[in-house]
Amino acid sequence: KQEVTQIPAALSVPEGENLVLNCSFTDSAIYNLQWFRQDPGKGLTSLLLIQSSQREQTSGRLNASLDKSSGRSTLYIAASQPGDSATYLCAVPGGGADGLTFGKGTHLIIQP
Amino acid sequence: GAGVSQSPSNKVTEKGKDVELRCDPISGHTALYWYRQSLGQGLEFLIYFQGNSAPDKSGLPSDRFSAERTGGSVSTLTIQRTQQEDSAVYLCASSLLSFDSILGNTIYFGEGSWLTVV
C-alpha cells in the first residue's frame, strides 16, 4: 500500500526566503504526482502535476521536481510571500482503486 | 459548472440522524472522488467513481456509509445513523480522466461539506 510522508510538518519563515518542501512515497510505480495547497476552511487547490516522464514542473514562483527512483518529490517556493501561507500537500495514485494517497501536509507560515 | 460544487457547505446534525451530502462535479469529468478530512488529520480516501461505477467500496468507513452517482454527474454520499466520530469535512473532487491515467490529469476539489454530529 502506498504511503506518503511530508517533511517538515510545519515551517515558519520570514517573507522573501526561498524554501523547499519534501515529499516521499513508498511505491515508486506511479504515473504522476500532484502538489496541492489548502487554505484554512477551504478545499484543495491543485498547484502542479508532474507526470512520471517528467523531472520537474514550474508555475510562477513554484517548482516541483520528481525523482521516481528514490521515491521523492520537492516543492520549491521562491521569494516567499505572506500569501503563500497555507498547508501544502502532495499526492500520488494509491494503486488499484485507492484513489490518490495524500501526505499529511506541510503547514507553512510566511511571516510579513 | 465552473468548479466542483458541494452542498451543504455546513451541516450540524444530531447523533443517530441520517445525512446526505451532494457533489456536482465539473461538467464532462468522468472521475469523481470522495475524501474525508478529520480535524488535524490527513485526507482519507473514501470512494472513487469512474462514470457511474465505483470499482471498490472498501474505503468507506463502515456500512453506514454509502455513495452513488447517477447520469455520470452528480454524486451523493449518505451517512446513516450518524455518530460523533463522523464529524469531519467531506471533500469531493473530479477529474477528466481516471486518477491513475498514464496521461496524468489534474484533480479539482470542491470546498467541502463540514459535518458536525452533536
GROMACS .gro file of C-alpha atoms in nm:
model
  230
    1LYS     CA    1   0.000   0.000   0.000
    2GLN     CA    2   0.127   0.342  -0.097
    3GLU     CA    3   0.240   0.566   0.190
    4VAL     CA    4   0.328   0.934   0.156
    5THR     CA    5   0.538   1.129   0.404
    6GLN     CA    6   0.590   1.503   0.408
    7ILE     CA    7   0.869   1.681   0.586
    8PRO     CA    8   0.866   1.918   0.764
    9ALA     CA    9   0.519   1.902   0.920
   10ALA     CA   10   0.533   2.275   0.986
   11LEU     CA   11   0.755   2.560   0.876
   12SER     CA   12   0.763   2.928   0.965
   13VAL     CA   13   0.998   3.160   0.777
   14PRO     CA   14   1.033   3.534   0.712
   15GLU     CA   15   0.897   3.679   0.393
   16GLY     CA   16   1.134   3.667   0.096
   17GLU     CA   17   1.306   3.340   0.176
   18ASN     CA   18   1.333   3.055  -0.070
   19LEU     CA   19   1.215   2.727   0.075
   20VAL     CA   20   1.184   2.358  -0.002
   21LEU     CA   21   0.908   2.123   0.098
   22ASN     CA   22   0.972   1.750   0.081
   23CYS     CA   23   0.752   1.457  -0.011
   24SER     CA   24   0.845   1.089  -0.017
   25PHE     CA   25   0.643   0.788  -0.128
   26THR     CA   26   0.698   0.417  -0.080
   27ASP     CA   27   0.580   0.275  -0.414
   28SER     CA   28   0.772   0.431  -0.700
   29ALA     CA   29   0.550   0.275  -0.968
   30ILE     CA   30   0.345   0.591  -1.008
   31TYR     CA   31   0.213   0.765  -1.316
   32ASN     CA   32   0.213   1.111  -1.171
   33LEU     CA   33   0.245   1.320  -0.857
   34GLN     CA   34   0.043   1.623  -0.767
   35TRP     CA   35   0.103   1.912  -0.526
   36PHE     CA   36  -0.193   2.089  -0.369
   37ARG     CA   37  -0.247   2.386  -0.148
   38GLN     CA   38  -0.516   2.404   0.122
   39ASP     CA   39  -0.614   2.727   0.291
   40PRO     CA   40  -0.787   2.713   0.632
   41GLY     CA   41  -1.151   2.614   0.596
   42LYS     CA   42  -1.118   2.561   0.225
   43GLY     CA   43  -1.088   2.278  -0.020
   44LEU     CA   44  -0.771   2.185  -0.204
   45THR     CA   45  -0.627   2.377  -0.498
   46SER     CA   46  -0.406   2.193  -0.744
   47LEU     CA   47  -0.068   2.364  -0.788
   48LEU     CA   48   0.139   2.137  -1.007
   49LEU     CA   49   0.102   1.798  -1.171
   50ILE     CA   50   0.419   1.610  -1.266
   51GLN     CA   51   0.388   1.312  -1.494
   52SER     CA   52   0.623   1.020  -1.438
   53SER     CA   53   0.811   1.100  -1.757
   54GLN     CA   54   0.890   1.449  -1.633
   55ARG     CA   55   1.153   1.553  -1.384
   56GLU     CA   56   1.009   1.890  -1.294
   57GLN     CA   57   0.730   2.137  -1.349
   58THR     CA   58   0.724   2.509  -1.295
   59SER     CA   59   0.444   2.755  -1.232
   60GLY     CA   60   0.541   3.107  -1.142
   61ARG     CA   61   0.745   3.100  -0.822
   62LEU     CA   62   0.677   2.731  -0.772
   63ASN     CA   63   0.895   2.450  -0.899
   64ALA     CA   64   0.826   2.085  -0.830
   65SER     CA   65   1.070   1.806  -0.902
   66LEU     CA   66   1.017   1.433  -0.914
   67ASP     CA   67   1.268   1.153  -0.866
   68LYS     CA   68   1.074   0.831  -0.907
   69SER     CA   69   1.368   0.602  -0.845
   70SER     CA   70   1.425   0.743  -0.499
   71GLY     CA   71   1.056   0.799  -0.427
   72ARG     CA   72   1.092   1.171  -0.368
   73SER     CA   73   0.947   1.500  -0.478
   74THR     CA   74   1.029   1.851  -0.370
   75LEU     CA   75   0.831   2.172  -0.398
   76TYR     CA   76   1.049   2.479  -0.421
   77ILE     CA   77   0.893   2.816  -0.342
   78ALA     CA   78   1.098   3.117  -0.444
   79ALA     CA   79   1.079   3.459  -0.281
   80SER     CA   80   0.807   3.353  -0.038
   81GLN     CA   81   0.519   3.591   0.038
   82PRO     CA   82   0.267   3.604   0.325
   83GLY     CA   83   0.000   3.493   0.078
   84ASP     CA   84   0.186   3.164   0.040
   85SER     CA   85   0.085   3.072   0.395
   86ALA     CA   86  -0.120   2.753   0.372
   87THR     CA   87  -0.091   2.377   0.406
   88TYR     CA   88   0.084   2.211   0.114
   89LEU     CA   89   0.002   1.851   0.033
   90CYS     CA   90   0.148   1.607  -0.214
   91ALA     CA   91  -0.045   1.312  -0.350
   92VAL     CA   92   0.024   1.009  -0.566
   93PRO     CA   93  -0.202   0.736  -0.703
   94GLY     CA   94  -0.256   0.483  -0.429
   95GLY     CA   95  -0.272   0.180  -0.650
   96GLY     CA   96  -0.574  -0.018  -0.758
   97ALA     CA   97  -0.892   0.171  -0.682
   98ASP     CA   98  -0.745   0.352  -0.385
   99GLY     CA   99  -0.762   0.693  -0.540
  100LEU     CA  100  -0.492   0.940  -0.453
  101THR     CA  101  -0.289   0.888  -0.138
  102PHE     CA  102  -0.208   1.214   0.037
  103GLY     CA  103   0.065   1.310   0.276
  104LYS     CA  104  -0.036   1.486   0.597
  105GLY     CA  105   0.094   1.813   0.456
  106THR     CA  106   0.338   2.085   0.549
  107HIS     CA  107   0.179   2.376   0.734
  108LEU     CA  108   0.362   2.683   0.608
  109ILE     CA  109   0.360   3.027   0.767
  110ILE     CA  110   0.533   3.317   0.596
  111GLN     CA  111   0.596   3.600   0.840
  112PRO     CA  112   0.549   3.951   0.700
  113GLY     CA  113  -2.023   2.431  -1.386
  114ALA     CA  114  -1.705   2.631  -1.334
  115GLY     CA  115  -1.586   2.420  -1.044
  116VAL     CA  116  -1.679   2.132  -0.818
  117SER     CA  117  -1.982   2.228  -0.614
  118GLN     CA  118  -2.071   2.068  -0.283
  119SER     CA  119  -2.377   2.106  -0.064
  120PRO     CA  120  -2.449   2.167   0.211
  121SER     CA  121  -2.138   2.363   0.297
  122ASN     CA  122  -2.210   2.317   0.666
  123LYS     CA  123  -2.432   2.068   0.843
  124VAL     CA  124  -2.496   2.017   1.212
  125THR     CA  125  -2.695   1.705   1.289
  126GLU     CA  126  -2.797   1.507   1.591
  127LYS     CA  127  -2.638   1.173   1.660
  128GLY     CA  128  -2.840   0.896   1.502
  129LYS     CA  129  -2.982   1.104   1.218
  130ASP     CA  130  -2.910   1.037   0.851
  131VAL     CA  131  -2.732   1.294   0.635
  132GLU     CA  132  -2.690   1.327   0.263
  133LEU     CA  133  -2.403   1.518   0.106
  134ARG     CA  134  -2.412   1.621  -0.256
  135CYS     CA  135  -2.136   1.677  -0.509
  136ASP     CA  136  -2.175   1.831  -0.851
  137PRO     CA  137  -1.852   1.775  -1.046
  138ILE     CA  138  -1.708   1.981  -1.326
  139SER     CA  139  -1.906   1.921  -1.641
  140GLY     CA  140  -1.755   1.645  -1.854
  141HIS     CA  141  -1.539   1.499  -1.579
  142THR     CA  142  -1.573   1.122  -1.577
  143ALA     CA  143  -1.396   1.056  -1.249
  144LEU     CA  144  -1.533   1.161  -0.912
  145TYR     CA  145  -1.380   1.109  -0.568
  146TRP     CA  146  -1.490   1.143  -0.207
  147TYR     CA  147  -1.243   1.209   0.072
  148ARG     CA  148  -1.281   1.275   0.441
  149GLN     CA  149  -1.061   1.507   0.644
  150SER     CA  150  -1.093   1.498   1.020
  151LEU     CA  151  -0.960   1.778   1.240
  152GLY     CA  152  -0.581   1.772   1.233
  153GLN     CA  153  -0.573   1.461   1.019
  154GLY     CA  154  -0.477   1.390   0.662
  155LEU     CA  155  -0.714   1.313   0.381
  156GLU     CA  156  -0.880   0.972   0.397
  157PHE     CA  157  -0.989   0.825   0.066
  158LEU     CA  158  -1.349   0.702   0.074
  159ILE     CA  159  -1.459   0.607  -0.275
  160TYR     CA  160  -1.394   0.672  -0.642
  161PHE     CA  161  -1.637   0.667  -0.933
  162GLN     CA  162  -1.547   0.620  -1.296
  163GLY     CA  163  -1.867   0.715  -1.468
  164ASN     CA  164  -2.145   0.573  -1.252
  165SER     CA  165  -1.941   0.280  -1.130
  166ALA     CA  166  -1.738   0.252  -0.812
  167PRO     CA  167  -1.477  -0.024  -0.864
  168ASP     CA  168  -1.406  -0.064  -0.495
  169LYS     CA  169  -1.617   0.043  -0.198
  170SER     CA  170  -1.381  -0.090   0.068
  171GLY     CA  171  -1.262   0.261   0.155
  172LEU     CA  172  -1.596   0.351   0.307
  173PRO     CA  173  -1.550   0.353   0.689
  174SER     CA  174  -1.850   0.137   0.772
  175ASP     CA  175  -2.174   0.001   0.630
  176ARG     CA  176  -2.346   0.320   0.748
  177PHE     CA  177  -2.176   0.495   0.457
  178SER     CA  178  -2.299   0.464   0.101
  179ALA     CA  179  -2.243   0.659  -0.217
  180GLU     CA  180  -2.395   0.669  -0.557
  181ARG     CA  181  -2.353   0.857  -0.878
  182THR     CA  182  -2.617   0.891  -1.144
  183GLY     CA  183  -2.601   1.007  -1.502
  184GLY     CA  184  -2.224   1.027  -1.480
  185SER     CA  185  -2.263   1.354  -1.297
  186VAL     CA  186  -2.399   1.431  -0.950
  187SER     CA  187  -2.294   1.209  -0.662
  188THR     CA  188  -2.441   1.173  -0.315
  189LEU     CA  189  -2.268   1.042  -0.006
  190THR     CA  190  -2.513   0.920   0.256
  191ILE     CA  191  -2.429   0.857   0.618
  192GLN     CA  192  -2.691   0.667   0.815
  193ARG     CA  193  -2.728   0.680   1.192
  194THR     CA  194  -2.454   0.938   1.227
  195GLN     CA  195  -2.203   0.910   1.510
  196GLN     CA  196  -1.983   1.178   1.662
  197GLU     CA  197  -1.674   1.028   1.500
  198ASP     CA  198  -1.830   1.103   1.164
  199SER     CA  199  -1.769   1.474   1.226
  200ALA     CA  200  -1.529   1.589   0.957
  201VAL     CA  201  -1.512   1.778   0.634
  202TYR     CA  202  -1.614   1.567   0.339
  203LEU     CA  203  -1.436   1.669   0.022
  204CYS     CA  204  -1.543   1.582  -0.329
  205ALA     CA  205  -1.315   1.605  -0.630
  206SER     CA  206  -1.338   1.535  -1.001
  207SER     CA  207  -1.105   1.488  -1.293
  208LEU     CA  208  -1.138   1.449  -1.666
  209LEU     CA  209  -0.962   1.113  -1.669
  210SER     CA  210  -0.907   0.840  -1.415
  211PHE     CA  211  -0.673   0.939  -1.131
  212ASP     CA  212  -0.421   0.677  -1.241
  213SER     CA  213  -0.428   0.760  -1.608
  214ILE     CA  214  -0.081   0.748  -1.757
  215LEU     CA  215  -0.170   1.069  -1.931
  216GLY     CA  216  -0.191   1.238  -1.595
  217ASN     CA  217  -0.468   1.476  -1.515
  218THR     CA  218  -0.538   1.746  -1.263
  219ILE     CA  219  -0.786   1.672  -0.988
  220TYR     CA  220  -1.013   1.956  -0.881
  221PHE     CA  221  -1.161   1.974  -0.533
  222GLY     CA  222  -1.476   2.134  -0.403
  223GLU     CA  223  -1.485   2.349  -0.090
  224GLY     CA  224  -1.613   2.060   0.119
  225SER     CA  225  -1.914   1.984   0.334
  226TRP     CA  226  -1.839   2.044   0.703
  227LEU     CA  227  -2.032   1.791   0.909
  228THR     CA  228  -2.072   1.821   1.284
  229VAL     CA  229  -2.254   1.548   1.474
  230VAL     CA  230  -2.372   1.655   1.819
   0.00000   0.00000   0.00000
